């Protein structure tokens, strides 16, 4: 980590916003002053200005029972009404909401606000017919197609709670999430296009719901609603399964959006923590929508009449929730929705889409930028990217080299870059430059947004001061903060609030440092959470998957730095003797990589699996992952004196070589 800090210290380039950009920017510096003068009044103004309230709120924040906050609690709203109906009622029904591009070229659909509203109303009626209403949980396991957005909004419209499960997760992962939330309905598709072929989804749902007899888990799912997209063969369970195209067009077109309290749960989104069990992060309605809408508006500088926004995240992640579904639609924006992968059928696919739709704002992840860098500038150079006027980054620290490449090759040195730091738990952006206001610095996420209070502190919670590294904390409650972990209030308190209980700070789990200007530089996670291509993975979760394989006696997983993906999963595995006798180490390693992919999902598949004879342990039996990381990153192995057996590391190093 220290070489990274040194490296960051040398970065002193700054880019001031152009007068042209600043003149038209949504944000201006007065936002900081207003928020600093009265933080709660500032958020109340945003909530009132940006959203429609069926019942206006009179209370803003209740923090009398920390860490359990409520925002705008006596107000009532309907989240879907805010994203849809009100735009149609304001005369903007013909505005395109979704410029959908399928992965196979030529596959496209334009969906207006009026059309999306109509679809969501019908689907809300279908949900009603299926008995889904206030407080019920609905799992959504879908490709990036307009119906996925409609599904989220219809669930929100009836006051139910969605749990979107990334389509790349396995049947087992889906099952665990369905069970934890007690979902009554699953909305899915037969399959979706990825990497030039149909990747099946419905078959995984069938697997997730199969063989529950004897598992001790009570089946909660009553129906499975299926969109036809991949046209792949699917099995059908009569009475349980329904085709979307059979029921949605036939449902009544009228549906009046009912108001729900601001603190009505909106969704659960599972994310990896430091244990093997993913956490169901719970978000509610009014505060979440306020901050998602506000940040999308001021950080992405949304001008709904003229912009074409494109956030490349999948709806299975928080970025897809806040900056595909909720923020942009509440702002009445027009956005691109792309089903497939960046390099299918050719490496210039994204830039072709930017050119085709005249995308003005692009929001993506550093890992994507780094993989484009690797392919070379000649690919984007083939396309007209002159429509791009603002670029965003999210998901992991963006290294200055990638930042500069993004600026020069994609943004033509004109488009400002906003590097936005936030988390599934924060619900919306927390630290970012404001375009048109902030002088940007390659590699730094920079300053807390107006209305957000953060600090960098030491283990005791004391401010570290400029020039020093420490832990990132959030010092005041914010509207889109998580309200809990589904079904586990103790874990909520323990994970985020216990460490700095005395100060009442939220512990983010990220290392950070403040430079001499007071700008924040993020340094990665300080816990056993890895960040692979901007996706969060838990070392423990992958270790449990590995030891779940009958060949494995013991396993340790580390995140090793990787040029393209930020970090990569590297596993050290002790295999049982009988398996070692019967198989080659290479064959075992391959089989275990595949196994993890099947257990959790392809994103969790280790880059490397090393079959070793022993693992480095302290005298108390704790695995020293730090040393394994040294080996995985090809470094000299660090201090081994606390190991029970100091010879272990030389054996492992030799084996790995
Ligand atoms: O370590 C931080 C990193 O991603 C983590 C949150 O992951 P997740 O909940 O999956 O949400 C990702 C999308 C918001 C954080 O704890 N992270 C996210 N954005 C940045 C970042 N690290 C540095 N700079 C960022 N801009």
mmCIF file of N, CA, C and O in Angstrom, residues 18 37 158 273 552 563 640:
data_model
loop_
_atom_site.group_PDB
_atom_site.id
_atom_site.type_symbol
_atom_site.label_atom_id
_atom_site.label_comp_id
_atom_site.label_asym_id
_atom_site.label_seq_id
_atom_site.Cartn_x
_atom_site.Cartn_y
_atom_site.Cartn_z
ATOM 1 N N UNK A 18 -14.145 24.223 -17.961
ATOM 2 C CA UNK A 18 -14.162 25.283 -18.970
ATOM 3 C C UNK A 18 -15.299 26.251 -18.655
ATOM 4 O O UNK A 18 -16.309 25.879 -18.050
ATOM 5 N N UNK A 37 -24.749 25.655 5.507
ATOM 6 C CA UNK A 37 -25.523 26.536 6.388
ATOM 7 C C UNK A 37 -26.553 25.736 7.181
ATOM 8 O O UNK A 37 -26.761 25.973 8.375
ATOM 9 N N UNK A 158 -46.461 -0.872 -6.386
ATOM 10 C CA UNK A 158 -47.459 -1.491 -5.497
ATOM 11 C C UNK A 158 -46.961 -1.566 -4.049
ATOM 12 O O UNK A 158 -47.591 -2.200 -3.210
ATOM 13 N N UNK A 273 -19.957 -9.219 2.155
ATOM 14 C CA UNK A 273 -19.342 -8.669 3.348
ATOM 15 C C UNK A 273 -18.105 -9.470 3.675
ATOM 16 O O UNK A 273 -17.517 -10.093 2.788
ATOM 17 N N UNK A 552 -11.375 -30.667 -1.530
ATOM 18 C CA UNK A 552 -10.613 -29.632 -0.834
ATOM 19 C C UNK A 552 -10.588 -29.839 0.677
ATOM 20 O O UNK A 552 -11.618 -30.060 1.307
ATOM 21 N N UNK A 563 -3.744 -5.750 -13.365
ATOM 22 C CA UNK A 563 -3.683 -4.592 -14.248
ATOM 23 C C UNK A 563 -5.037 -4.187 -14.819
ATOM 24 O O UNK A 563 -5.331 -3.010 -14.954
ATOM 25 N N UNK A 640 7.743 -12.961 8.307
ATOM 26 C CA UNK A 640 7.077 -14.242 8.589
ATOM 27 C C UNK A 640 7.258 -14.677 10.040
ATOM 28 O O UNK A 640 6.911 -15.797 10.403
#
